[in-house]
Coordinates of C-alpha atoms in Angstrom, one line a residue:
M45 CA 127.5 16.3 31.6
K46 CA 124.5 17.2 34.2
D47 CA 122.5 20.4 33.3
Y48 CA 122.5 22.0 36.2
D49 CA 120.5 25.4 35.2
L50 CA 117.9 22.9 34.1
D51 CA 117.4 21.3 37.9
K52 CA 117.0 24.5 39.4
R53 CA 114.5 25.8 36.5
Q54 CA 112.4 22.4 37.8
Y55 CA 112.4 23.2 41.5
V56 CA 111.7 26.9 40.8
I57 CA 108.8 25.7 38.8
G58 CA 107.8 23.2 41.1
G59 CA 107.8 25.5 44.4
V60 CA 105.5 28.0 42.6
A61 CA 103.1 25.0 41.9
I62 CA 103.1 24.2 45.7
A63 CA 103.1 27.6 46.8
V64 CA 99.7 28.2 44.5
V65 CA 98.1 25.2 45.8
V66 CA 99.0 25.9 49.5
I67 CA 97.7 29.4 49.1
Y68 CA 94.2 28.2 47.6
I69 CA 93.9 25.6 50.2
I70 CA 94.2 28.4 52.8
R71 CA 91.8 30.8 51.6
L72 CA 89.4 27.9 50.8
F73 CA 89.6 27.3 54.8
T74 CA 89.7 30.9 55.5
L75 CA 86.1 31.7 53.9
Q76 CA 84.8 28.2 54.6
I77 CA 85.9 27.7 58.4
M78 CA 87.5 30.8 59.3
S79 CA 84.8 33.7 57.7
D80 CA 81.5 34.2 58.7
D81 CA 80.6 35.6 55.9
Y82 CA 78.9 32.7 53.9
K83 CA 77.0 31.6 57.2
K84 CA 75.5 34.9 57.4
N85 CA 74.4 34.5 53.8
A86 CA 72.9 31.2 54.1
D87 CA 71.4 32.6 57.9
S88 CA 70.2 36.0 55.9
N89 CA 68.4 33.5 53.3
A90 CA 66.5 31.5 56.2
F91 CA 66.4 33.8 59.1
L92 CA 65.6 36.9 59.8
K93 CA 66.8 38.1 63.5
K94 CA 64.8 41.2 64.6
V95 CA 66.2 42.8 67.6
E96 CA 63.6 44.0 70.0
F97 CA 64.4 47.2 72.1
P98 CA 63.9 47.4 75.9
S99 CA 62.1 50.2 77.3
R100 CA 64.6 52.1 78.8
G101 CA 64.3 53.1 82.3
I102 CA 62.0 55.7 83.5
I103 CA 63.4 58.7 85.6
S104 CA 61.7 60.6 88.6
D105 CA 62.5 63.0 91.2
R106 CA 62.6 62.2 95.2
N107 CA 58.8 62.7 95.2
G108 CA 57.8 60.4 92.5
K109 CA 57.2 63.1 89.6
N110 CA 58.2 61.8 86.2
L111 CA 61.1 63.7 84.8
V112 CA 62.0 61.6 81.8
Y113 CA 60.0 58.7 80.4
N114 CA 59.5 56.7 77.0
Q115 CA 57.5 57.6 74.1
P116 CA 56.7 55.0 70.8
S117 CA 58.9 55.6 67.8
Y118 CA 59.8 53.6 64.6
D119 CA 63.0 53.3 62.6
I120 CA 63.8 52.5 59.1
M121 CA 65.8 49.4 58.9
V122 CA 67.5 47.7 55.7
I123 CA 69.3 44.7 55.0
V124 CA 71.7 45.4 51.8
N125 CA 71.7 42.1 50.1
E126 CA 68.1 42.2 50.4
Q127 CA 67.9 45.7 48.8
Q128 CA 66.8 45.2 45.1
S129 CA 67.9 47.4 42.2
R130 CA 63.9 47.1 41.0
L131 CA 63.2 49.5 44.0
D132 CA 61.5 52.9 43.0
T133 CA 63.8 55.2 44.9
T134 CA 61.3 58.1 43.6
E135 CA 58.3 56.4 45.4
F136 CA 60.4 55.1 48.4
C137 CA 61.9 58.9 48.9
K138 CA 58.5 60.4 48.6
A139 CA 57.1 57.9 51.2
L140 CA 59.4 59.0 53.8
N141 CA 59.4 62.3 52.4
I142 CA 63.3 62.7 51.5
T143 CA 65.1 63.4 48.6
K144 CA 67.2 61.4 46.2
D145 CA 70.3 62.5 47.3
Y146 CA 69.8 61.8 51.1
F147 CA 68.7 58.3 49.7
I148 CA 72.3 57.6 47.9
K149 CA 74.3 59.5 50.5
R150 CA 72.6 57.3 53.1
M151 CA 73.0 54.1 51.8
H152 CA 76.8 55.2 50.7
D153 CA 77.0 56.1 54.4
I154 CA 76.1 52.8 55.5
Q155 CA 78.2 50.9 53.6
D156 CA 81.2 52.9 54.6
R157 CA 83.0 51.0 57.1
S158 CA 84.9 54.0 58.2
K159 CA 81.8 55.4 59.3
N160 CA 79.8 52.4 60.2
P161 CA 82.4 49.8 61.6
G162 CA 81.3 45.9 62.1
Y163 CA 79.0 46.6 58.4
S164 CA 77.4 43.6 57.2
S165 CA 75.4 43.4 54.1
F166 CA 73.5 40.3 55.3
T167 CA 72.4 41.8 58.8
Q168 CA 69.7 44.6 59.6
Q169 CA 71.6 48.4 59.4
L170 CA 69.7 51.8 60.6
F171 CA 68.7 53.9 57.5
M172 CA 66.4 56.4 59.2
S173 CA 65.6 57.1 62.9
Q174 CA 62.7 58.0 65.2
L175 CA 59.8 58.0 62.9
S176 CA 56.7 59.7 63.9
D177 CA 53.3 58.1 64.1
Q178 CA 51.9 59.8 61.3
E179 CA 55.3 59.3 59.0
F180 CA 55.5 55.3 60.1
S181 CA 51.5 55.3 59.0
V182 CA 52.1 56.6 55.7
F183 CA 55.6 54.3 55.2
Q184 CA 53.7 51.1 56.6
E185 CA 50.8 51.3 54.2
K186 CA 53.4 51.0 50.9
A187 CA 56.1 49.0 53.1
Y188 CA 55.6 46.0 50.9
K189 CA 56.9 47.7 47.7
F190 CA 60.4 48.0 49.1
P191 CA 62.4 45.0 49.6
G192 CA 65.1 44.7 52.0
F193 CA 63.4 47.7 54.3
Y194 CA 62.2 46.7 57.5
I195 CA 60.3 48.8 60.2
Q196 CA 62.0 48.2 63.7
R197 CA 59.8 49.5 66.8
R198 CA 61.7 51.7 69.4
S199 CA 61.0 54.4 71.9
I200 CA 62.2 57.6 72.3
R201 CA 62.9 59.6 75.5
Q202 CA 60.0 62.6 76.3
Y203 CA 60.8 65.2 79.0
E204 CA 57.7 66.4 81.4
Y205 CA 59.4 69.5 82.2
A206 CA 61.5 72.0 80.1
S207 CA 64.4 72.0 83.0
A208 CA 67.4 70.3 84.3
A209 CA 68.8 69.5 80.8
L210 CA 72.5 69.0 81.7
L211 CA 71.6 67.4 84.4
L212 CA 69.4 64.7 83.2
G213 CA 71.3 64.3 79.7
D214 CA 70.1 63.0 76.5
V215 CA 70.0 59.9 74.3
A216 CA 71.7 59.4 70.6
E217 CA 72.9 57.4 68.1
V218 CA 76.0 55.4 69.5
S219 CA 79.1 56.4 68.2
P220 CA 82.3 54.1 66.2
A221 CA 84.2 54.8 69.7
D222 CA 80.6 53.6 71.8
I223 CA 80.7 50.4 69.9
E224 CA 84.0 49.5 70.1
E225 CA 84.1 50.2 73.9
D226 CA 81.3 47.8 74.8
N227 CA 80.4 45.1 72.1
Y228 CA 76.7 45.4 73.2
Y229 CA 76.1 48.4 70.9
Q230 CA 75.2 47.6 67.1
P231 CA 75.3 50.5 64.5
G232 CA 71.9 52.4 64.9
D233 CA 71.5 51.8 68.6
Y234 CA 71.1 54.6 70.9
I235 CA 73.3 55.5 74.2
G236 CA 73.1 58.2 77.0
K237 CA 75.5 61.0 76.3
I238 CA 75.4 63.4 79.2
G239 CA 74.3 63.6 82.6
I240 CA 72.6 60.8 84.3
E241 CA 71.7 59.1 80.9
R242 CA 75.3 59.2 80.6
S243 CA 76.5 57.7 84.2
Y244 CA 73.5 55.1 85.0
E245 CA 73.5 53.7 81.0
K246 CA 74.1 50.4 82.0
Q247 CA 71.2 50.7 84.6
L248 CA 69.0 52.3 82.1
R249 CA 69.2 50.7 79.0
G250 CA 67.9 47.2 79.7
V251 CA 69.0 44.1 77.8
K252 CA 67.9 43.7 73.9
G253 CA 66.0 40.3 72.8
V254 CA 65.9 38.8 69.6
Q255 CA 63.0 37.4 67.3
I256 CA 64.2 34.9 64.6
L257 CA 61.6 34.9 61.9
L258 CA 61.8 32.0 59.5
R259 CA 61.7 33.1 55.4
D260 CA 60.5 30.6 52.7
A261 CA 62.2 30.9 49.4
R262 CA 61.6 33.7 48.2
G263 CA 62.4 35.7 51.4
R264 CA 58.4 36.0 52.9
I265 CA 58.3 35.5 56.4
Q266 CA 56.6 32.4 57.5
G267 CA 56.3 33.3 61.3
N268 CA 58.9 32.1 64.2
Y269 CA 61.3 29.8 63.8
R270 CA 60.5 26.4 66.0
N271 CA 57.5 28.5 67.1
G272 CA 59.6 31.0 69.2
E273 CA 61.5 28.3 70.9
F274 CA 65.0 30.5 70.6
N275 CA 63.3 33.9 71.0
T276 CA 64.4 36.3 73.9
K277 CA 62.4 38.6 75.5
P278 CA 63.9 42.4 76.1
V279 CA 64.5 43.4 79.5
P280 CA 63.7 46.3 80.7
G281 CA 65.8 49.2 81.7
K282 CA 65.9 50.0 85.7
D283 CA 63.7 53.3 86.8
I284 CA 65.8 55.7 88.3
T285 CA 64.8 58.0 91.5
L286 CA 66.5 61.1 92.2
G287 CA 67.3 63.0 94.7
I288 CA 66.1 66.2 92.7
D289 CA 63.1 68.5 93.8
I290 CA 61.9 69.1 90.2
D291 CA 59.7 72.2 91.8
L292 CA 62.8 73.5 93.5
Q293 CA 64.8 72.8 90.4
R294 CA 62.6 74.9 88.1
L295 CA 62.2 77.8 90.6
G296 CA 66.5 77.9 90.9
E297 CA 66.5 78.2 86.4
R298 CA 63.3 81.1 86.7
L299 CA 65.9 83.2 89.3
M300 CA 69.2 82.8 86.9
E301 CA 67.1 84.0 84.0
G302 CA 69.4 86.3 82.2
K303 CA 72.2 85.4 84.4
L304 CA 75.5 82.8 84.0
G305 CA 76.4 80.7 86.8
S306 CA 75.1 78.2 89.3
I307 CA 72.8 77.0 92.1
V308 CA 73.8 73.7 94.1
A309 CA 71.7 72.4 97.1
I310 CA 72.8 69.2 99.0
E311 CA 70.1 67.7 101.6
P312 CA 72.9 67.5 104.4
A313 CA 72.2 64.0 106.1
T314 CA 72.4 62.0 103.1
G315 CA 74.2 64.1 100.4
E316 CA 71.3 64.0 98.1
V317 CA 71.4 66.6 95.1
L318 CA 68.3 68.8 95.8
C319 CA 69.0 70.9 92.9
M320 CA 71.5 71.6 90.4
V321 CA 70.8 74.6 88.1
S322 CA 73.2 75.5 85.3
S323 CA 73.0 79.1 83.7
P324 CA 72.0 79.3 80.7
S325 CA 70.4 75.9 80.3
Y326 CA 68.2 74.9 77.5
D327 CA 65.1 72.7 76.9
P328 CA 66.2 68.8 76.9
R329 CA 63.3 68.5 74.5
M330 CA 65.3 70.3 71.8
M331 CA 67.5 66.6 71.5
I332 CA 64.6 64.5 70.6
G333 CA 64.5 63.7 67.2
R334 CA 65.7 64.1 64.1
Q335 CA 66.9 67.8 64.9
R336 CA 69.1 66.4 67.8
G337 CA 72.2 67.2 65.5
K338 CA 70.9 71.1 64.5
N339 CA 70.0 71.7 67.7
H340 CA 73.2 70.4 69.4
L341 CA 75.3 72.3 66.6
A342 CA 73.6 75.6 67.3
L343 CA 73.9 75.3 70.7
Q344 CA 77.7 74.7 70.6
K345 CA 78.0 77.8 69.1
D346 CA 76.5 80.0 71.5
P347 CA 79.1 82.2 73.1
L348 CA 77.6 82.2 76.5
K349 CA 78.0 78.1 76.7
P350 CA 74.8 76.6 77.5
L351 CA 75.9 73.0 77.1
L352 CA 78.5 73.6 80.1
N353 CA 77.1 72.7 83.3
R354 CA 78.9 75.3 85.5
A355 CA 77.7 73.4 88.7
I356 CA 80.5 70.9 88.4
M357 CA 82.8 72.3 85.2
G358 CA 82.6 75.8 86.3
T359 CA 85.4 76.5 88.4
Y360 CA 85.5 80.1 90.1
P361 CA 87.3 81.9 93.0
P362 CA 85.1 81.2 96.3
G363 CA 85.7 84.4 97.7
S364 CA 84.6 84.8 101.1
T365 CA 83.1 81.8 101.4
F366 CA 86.2 80.1 102.1
K367 CA 86.8 82.2 105.1
T368 CA 84.8 79.4 107.0
G369 CA 87.0 76.6 105.7
Q370 CA 90.3 79.2 107.1
G371 CA 88.2 79.7 110.7
L372 CA 88.1 75.7 110.8
T373 CA 91.7 75.1 110.2
F374 CA 92.9 77.9 112.5
L375 CA 91.2 76.8 115.2
T376 CA 91.9 73.2 114.9
E377 CA 95.5 74.0 114.6
G378 CA 95.5 76.7 117.7
I379 CA 96.8 79.5 115.5
I380 CA 93.5 81.0 117.0
D381 CA 90.9 81.0 119.8
S382 CA 87.4 81.7 120.2
T383 CA 88.9 85.2 121.6
T384 CA 91.9 85.8 119.7
R385 CA 91.6 89.4 118.1
Y386 CA 93.2 90.7 114.8
P387 CA 92.7 94.3 114.0
C388 CA 91.4 95.5 110.9
Y389 CA 92.5 99.0 109.2
R390 CA 90.4 98.9 106.4
G391 CA 92.3 96.2 105.6
F392 CA 95.1 94.1 106.5
V393 CA 98.2 96.3 106.5
T394 CA 101.7 95.3 107.1
R395 CA 105.2 95.7 105.9
G396 CA 103.9 97.8 103.0
M397 CA 101.0 95.6 102.2
R398 CA 97.4 96.0 102.0
V399 CA 94.4 93.7 101.3
G400 CA 91.4 96.1 101.4
C401 CA 88.6 95.4 103.8
H402 CA 85.2 97.2 104.6
S403 CA 84.1 99.5 107.5
H404 CA 83.5 97.5 110.6
G405 CA 84.7 97.2 114.2
S406 CA 88.2 96.4 115.1
P407 CA 89.9 94.3 116.4
L408 CA 87.6 91.5 116.5
P409 CA 87.5 87.8 116.8
L410 CA 86.1 84.9 114.8
V411 CA 82.6 84.7 115.1
P412 CA 81.8 88.6 114.2
A413 CA 84.7 88.2 111.9
I414 CA 82.8 85.5 109.8
A415 CA 79.4 87.7 110.1
T416 CA 81.0 91.0 108.8
S417 CA 83.1 89.0 106.3
C418 CA 86.4 91.0 107.5
N419 CA 88.9 90.2 105.0
A420 CA 92.2 91.0 107.7
F421 CA 91.2 89.1 110.4
F422 CA 91.9 86.0 108.1
C423 CA 95.2 87.1 106.3
W424 CA 96.3 87.5 109.6
G425 CA 95.5 84.2 110.6
L426 CA 97.2 82.4 107.8
Y427 CA 100.0 84.8 108.2
Y428 CA 100.4 83.4 111.4
M429 CA 100.1 80.0 110.4
L430 CA 102.6 79.9 107.6
T431 CA 105.3 82.3 110.0
N432 CA 105.0 79.9 112.6
T433 CA 108.2 77.8 112.6
K434 CA 108.2 77.0 116.0
K435 CA 105.2 74.5 115.1
Y436 CA 105.7 73.4 111.3
G437 CA 109.5 74.0 110.9
T438 CA 109.4 75.4 107.6
L439 CA 107.3 77.6 105.7
Q440 CA 106.5 74.6 103.4
N441 CA 105.3 72.3 106.0
A442 CA 103.0 74.7 107.0
M443 CA 101.5 75.4 103.9
D444 CA 101.0 71.5 103.3
T445 CA 99.1 71.6 106.7
W446 CA 97.1 74.1 105.4
R447 CA 96.6 72.3 102.2
D448 CA 95.7 69.3 103.6
Y449 CA 92.9 70.5 105.6
M450 CA 91.5 71.8 102.2
V451 CA 91.6 68.5 100.8
S452 CA 90.0 66.9 103.9
M453 CA 86.9 69.6 103.3
G454 CA 86.8 68.4 99.6
F455 CA 88.9 70.9 97.6
G456 CA 91.1 70.1 95.1
Y457 CA 90.1 67.0 93.8
K458 CA 86.8 65.7 92.4
L459 CA 84.5 65.0 94.6
G460 CA 83.2 62.0 92.8
I461 CA 79.8 63.2 92.1
D462 CA 77.6 60.5 89.8
L463 CA 77.9 62.8 87.3
P464 CA 80.2 63.0 84.1
G465 CA 82.9 65.9 83.5
E466 CA 82.9 67.4 86.7
K467 CA 86.1 69.2 87.7
R468 CA 88.9 69.3 90.5
G469 CA 89.5 73.1 91.2
M470 CA 92.4 74.4 92.3
I471 CA 94.3 74.1 95.9
P472 CA 97.9 75.3 95.8
N473 CA 100.8 73.8 97.7
A474 CA 104.9 73.9 98.9
T475 CA 105.3 72.6 95.6
Y476 CA 103.5 74.7 93.7
Y477 CA 104.7 77.6 95.0
D478 CA 108.3 76.5 95.0
K479 CA 108.2 75.9 91.5
A480 CA 105.9 79.0 90.6
F481 CA 108.6 81.1 92.4
K482 CA 111.7 79.5 91.9
G483 CA 111.8 78.6 95.9
N484 CA 111.6 82.4 96.6
W485 CA 108.5 82.9 98.2
N486 CA 106.7 84.0 101.6
A487 CA 103.0 84.1 103.2
L488 CA 102.7 87.9 102.5
G489 CA 102.8 86.8 98.4
V490 CA 100.2 84.0 98.8
I491 CA 98.0 85.6 101.6
S492 CA 95.0 85.9 99.0
I493 CA 94.3 82.5 99.6
S494 CA 93.2 82.8 102.9
I495 CA 89.7 84.9 101.2
G496 CA 89.2 82.5 98.5
Q497 CA 91.3 84.5 96.4
G498 CA 94.5 84.1 94.3
E499 CA 95.0 80.5 93.0
V500 CA 91.9 79.2 94.7
T501 CA 89.5 77.7 92.6
L502 CA 86.2 75.9 93.5
T503 CA 83.3 74.6 91.7
P504 CA 80.0 75.6 92.8
L505 CA 79.3 72.0 93.8
Q506 CA 82.4 72.0 95.9
I507 CA 80.8 75.3 97.6
A508 CA 77.5 73.4 98.5
N509 CA 79.4 70.7 99.9
L510 CA 81.5 72.8 101.9
C511 CA 78.2 74.2 103.3
A512 CA 76.6 70.9 104.3
T513 CA 80.0 69.8 105.7
I514 CA 79.3 73.1 108.2
A515 CA 75.9 72.1 108.7
N516 CA 76.9 68.5 109.8
R517 CA 79.7 69.8 112.1
G518 CA 82.4 68.1 110.3
Y519 CA 81.6 65.4 107.4
Y520 CA 79.6 65.3 104.8
I521 CA 78.5 62.3 102.2
T522 CA 80.0 62.7 98.5
P523 CA 76.8 64.3 96.9
H524 CA 74.9 62.3 94.2
V525 CA 72.0 62.9 92.1
V526 CA 70.5 59.6 92.1
K527 CA 68.5 58.6 95.5
E528 CA 67.5 55.2 94.5
I529 CA 67.9 52.3 91.7
E530 CA 64.9 49.8 91.2
D531 CA 65.8 46.4 92.7
G532 CA 69.4 48.0 93.2
H533 CA 71.5 49.5 95.4
I534 CA 73.9 52.6 95.1
D535 CA 77.4 52.8 95.4
T536 CA 78.7 52.7 98.9
L537 CA 80.4 56.1 97.8
Y538 CA 77.2 57.8 98.3
T539 CA 76.6 56.6 101.9
K540 CA 79.7 56.7 103.6
K541 CA 80.6 59.9 106.1
K542 CA 83.7 61.2 105.0
Y543 CA 85.2 63.3 108.0
T544 CA 87.2 66.5 107.8
K545 CA 90.4 67.4 109.7
A546 CA 88.8 70.1 111.5
S547 CA 87.4 69.7 115.3
R548 CA 83.8 69.6 116.2
Q549 CA 84.2 72.3 118.4
A550 CA 85.6 74.5 115.3
Y551 CA 82.4 74.0 113.4
E552 CA 80.3 75.1 116.1
L553 CA 82.3 78.4 116.6
V554 CA 82.1 78.5 112.6
V555 CA 77.9 77.9 112.6
K556 CA 77.6 81.1 115.5
G557 CA 79.8 83.1 113.1
M558 CA 77.3 82.0 110.2
R559 CA 74.1 82.9 111.7
R560 CA 75.0 86.2 113.3
A561 CA 76.1 86.8 109.8
V562 CA 72.0 86.8 109.1
L563 CA 70.9 87.9 112.0
G564 CA 72.8 91.3 111.5
G565 CA 75.9 90.7 109.0
T566 CA 76.1 90.7 105.5
C567 CA 73.6 87.8 104.9
K568 CA 70.6 89.6 106.8
G569 CA 69.0 89.7 103.5
A570 CA 68.4 86.1 104.3
N571 CA 66.6 86.1 107.8
R572 CA 63.3 84.4 108.5
R573 CA 61.1 83.9 111.6
D574 CA 59.9 80.5 110.5
F575 CA 63.0 78.8 110.4
A576 CA 66.8 79.7 111.7
V577 CA 69.2 80.7 108.6
C578 CA 73.0 80.3 108.5
G579 CA 74.6 81.8 105.6
K580 CA 77.9 83.5 104.6
T581 CA 78.4 85.4 101.5
G582 CA 81.0 85.7 99.0
T583 CA 82.4 88.7 96.5
A584 CA 84.7 87.0 94.3
Q585 CA 87.0 89.6 92.5
N586 CA 87.3 89.6 88.6
R587 CA 88.7 90.8 85.5
G588 CA 85.2 92.6 84.8
R589 CA 82.5 93.0 87.6
D590 CA 82.8 91.1 90.8
H591 CA 80.9 87.6 91.0
S592 CA 78.2 87.3 93.7
V593 CA 78.4 84.5 96.0
F594 CA 76.2 82.8 98.8
M595 CA 75.9 79.8 100.9
G596 CA 73.6 78.9 103.6
F597 CA 72.1 75.9 105.3
A598 CA 69.2 75.8 107.4
P599 CA 67.5 74.9 109.9
M600 CA 70.6 75.8 112.1
D601 CA 70.2 72.7 114.2
Q602 CA 68.3 70.2 112.1
P603 CA 69.2 71.5 108.6
R604 CA 67.7 70.2 105.6
I605 CA 69.2 72.1 102.8
A606 CA 72.5 73.2 102.1
I607 CA 72.6 75.7 99.2
A608 CA 75.6 77.7 97.3
V609 CA 74.4 80.5 94.6
Y610 CA 77.2 81.6 92.0
V611 CA 75.8 84.7 89.7
E612 CA 79.1 85.6 87.3
N613 CA 79.3 89.3 87.6
G614 CA 76.7 89.8 89.8
G615 CA 78.4 92.1 92.1
F616 CA 78.3 91.9 96.0
G617 CA 77.2 88.8 97.5
A618 CA 74.1 90.5 98.9
T619 CA 72.9 91.2 95.6
F620 CA 72.0 88.2 93.9
G621 CA 73.5 85.6 96.0
V622 CA 71.2 86.5 99.1
P623 CA 68.2 86.6 98.2
I624 CA 68.0 84.0 95.3
G625 CA 69.3 81.3 98.2
A626 CA 66.7 82.8 100.6
L627 CA 64.0 82.1 98.0
M628 CA 65.5 78.5 97.4
M629 CA 65.3 77.6 101.2
E630 CA 62.2 79.3 101.3
Q631 CA 60.6 76.6 98.5
Y632 CA 62.5 73.7 100.1
I633 CA 61.5 73.9 103.1
N634 CA 58.0 75.1 103.1
G635 CA 57.1 73.5 99.6
K636 CA 55.9 77.0 98.4
L637 CA 56.9 80.5 98.1
T638 CA 54.7 83.4 100.1
E639 CA 53.2 86.0 97.6
G640 CA 55.6 88.9 99.1
S641 CA 58.5 85.9 98.1
Q642 CA 56.7 85.2 94.8
R643 CA 56.8 88.9 93.6
Q644 CA 60.3 89.0 94.8
A645 CA 61.4 86.0 92.3
S646 CA 59.7 87.8 89.5
R647 CA 61.6 91.0 90.0
I648 CA 64.8 88.9 90.5
Q649 CA 63.8 86.8 87.2
S650 CA 63.6 90.1 85.5
Q651 CA 67.0 91.1 86.5
H652 CA 69.0 90.0 83.1
L653 CA 72.7 90.9 83.2
K654 CA 74.8 92.1 80.3
Y655 CA 77.9 89.9 79.3
G656 CA 80.8 90.3 76.9
T657 CA 83.7 88.2 75.5
K658 CA 85.5 89.9 78.1
D659 CA 83.3 88.4 81.1
R660 CA 84.0 85.2 80.0

């Protein structure tokens, strides 16, 4: 009788044997064909591929003054596969002035793939970065004693001025996320982290070169492989010219000492940002060298948030600067004309509701309403627009028409400046109010948006852009910091005019109102004899002390600068906003301040405001 159990065992044993053979074949194929570990090992024995880093592009201001440049630096690289057990770690640590604990931890981190993705024991890994000339000299004398360790020449950023830190940005070692996003980078490479350094990283970084060196049997360098036939030279990064005027920037930072807020100035004709001050700030040189991490952590913990670029990330109620946009809308939509007068009983008063205002003539038309910053006039304008069912049919249609005008002026969405981190601010529409009030709302319930309060918030950049649009009588070019790129062109986004929905005639009337505000209204502190200034103050209500706001442009008929000043908890617009804005315009247009203006600047600089957690 046939033994079926024996037959089955034979099949099982045969199957296992075949499976083992197949597994071995697959493994051999993987190791010899698919895997590059052996190739790397062989290559590392014969060759040393030495990366040559390009010099990063220089950044200068609109007048050719260097802001960011390069200086020599040195990194210590290690090939773990070559690092021999006979290394005298005590002498090595002494040469680099580090502890043995640091050495052990660093070597562990280098080989930890969770911290160092793409690690290979056959390729150079960064052990220590940014050695100074003195540290380099000490180590170089003993480098021959430390097999597996190499000196890599690099360059690090240097800053000419202690200014514009958030705008310029800084450079630091790549993160795992950076490497995963762009295979150009390897562990130990540097990348722009914020500001211009980040947004123009690809233009500034250049292209790395490679030098292939030949080793002998003992690993000693014999020179270039095949006389350098396969070497590639690094391509330097492109130089960049900013629209920034560094003298104007430094004055702005001086005037904002001891205050929280921002100053943004724009050249109306081009959209180039002339200055972008965020206060408080810090010296960009704090972000250089091995102390960068420690300094960055200290700035992160600062309750006044010096790492926050308030110019593009701070969203605030615009206050009365927003009234100019309301006047433009009401005129273009035919809600008012140049002669329309509204009463002001020290405020907007109707149906038991009151929005306060200061004392001035009444009733009054648009131009003096802008000059005196009359709350009632603009409340009445919005009230009659939102209740005009004959023209719009419904409250919702009227509200969305208003919102469309605001969006066309650059509000409610990011403008698209060439800096990372810009916020959009807030412009409500009918859907927002329908949801917030469950469909039960009316014009009086949202009337505060007409004077830049309520749900409306803008960034200082958006306020400055509003002013530039008025200076241009109806269009703006997307604000941008970079003026020119070496051998290249800036994005066409930064050269095209964007027209708003408001009419040219409406803009001319608003300009007259802003001019009258300087001649005898709320901005008279900005008046000058040598050039015509147009301005608008704002006193934005806040949970604590009001914010001081000003926007203005000059000269009136051939504008060269449009500016917004926002001082948190600074009080009335005329307290800080107007004098700071006036000094900034004088500096830019005349190239300097008079002796009297210098004294005024010193007084403002010395006025430090007190801030608590409630003000944040």
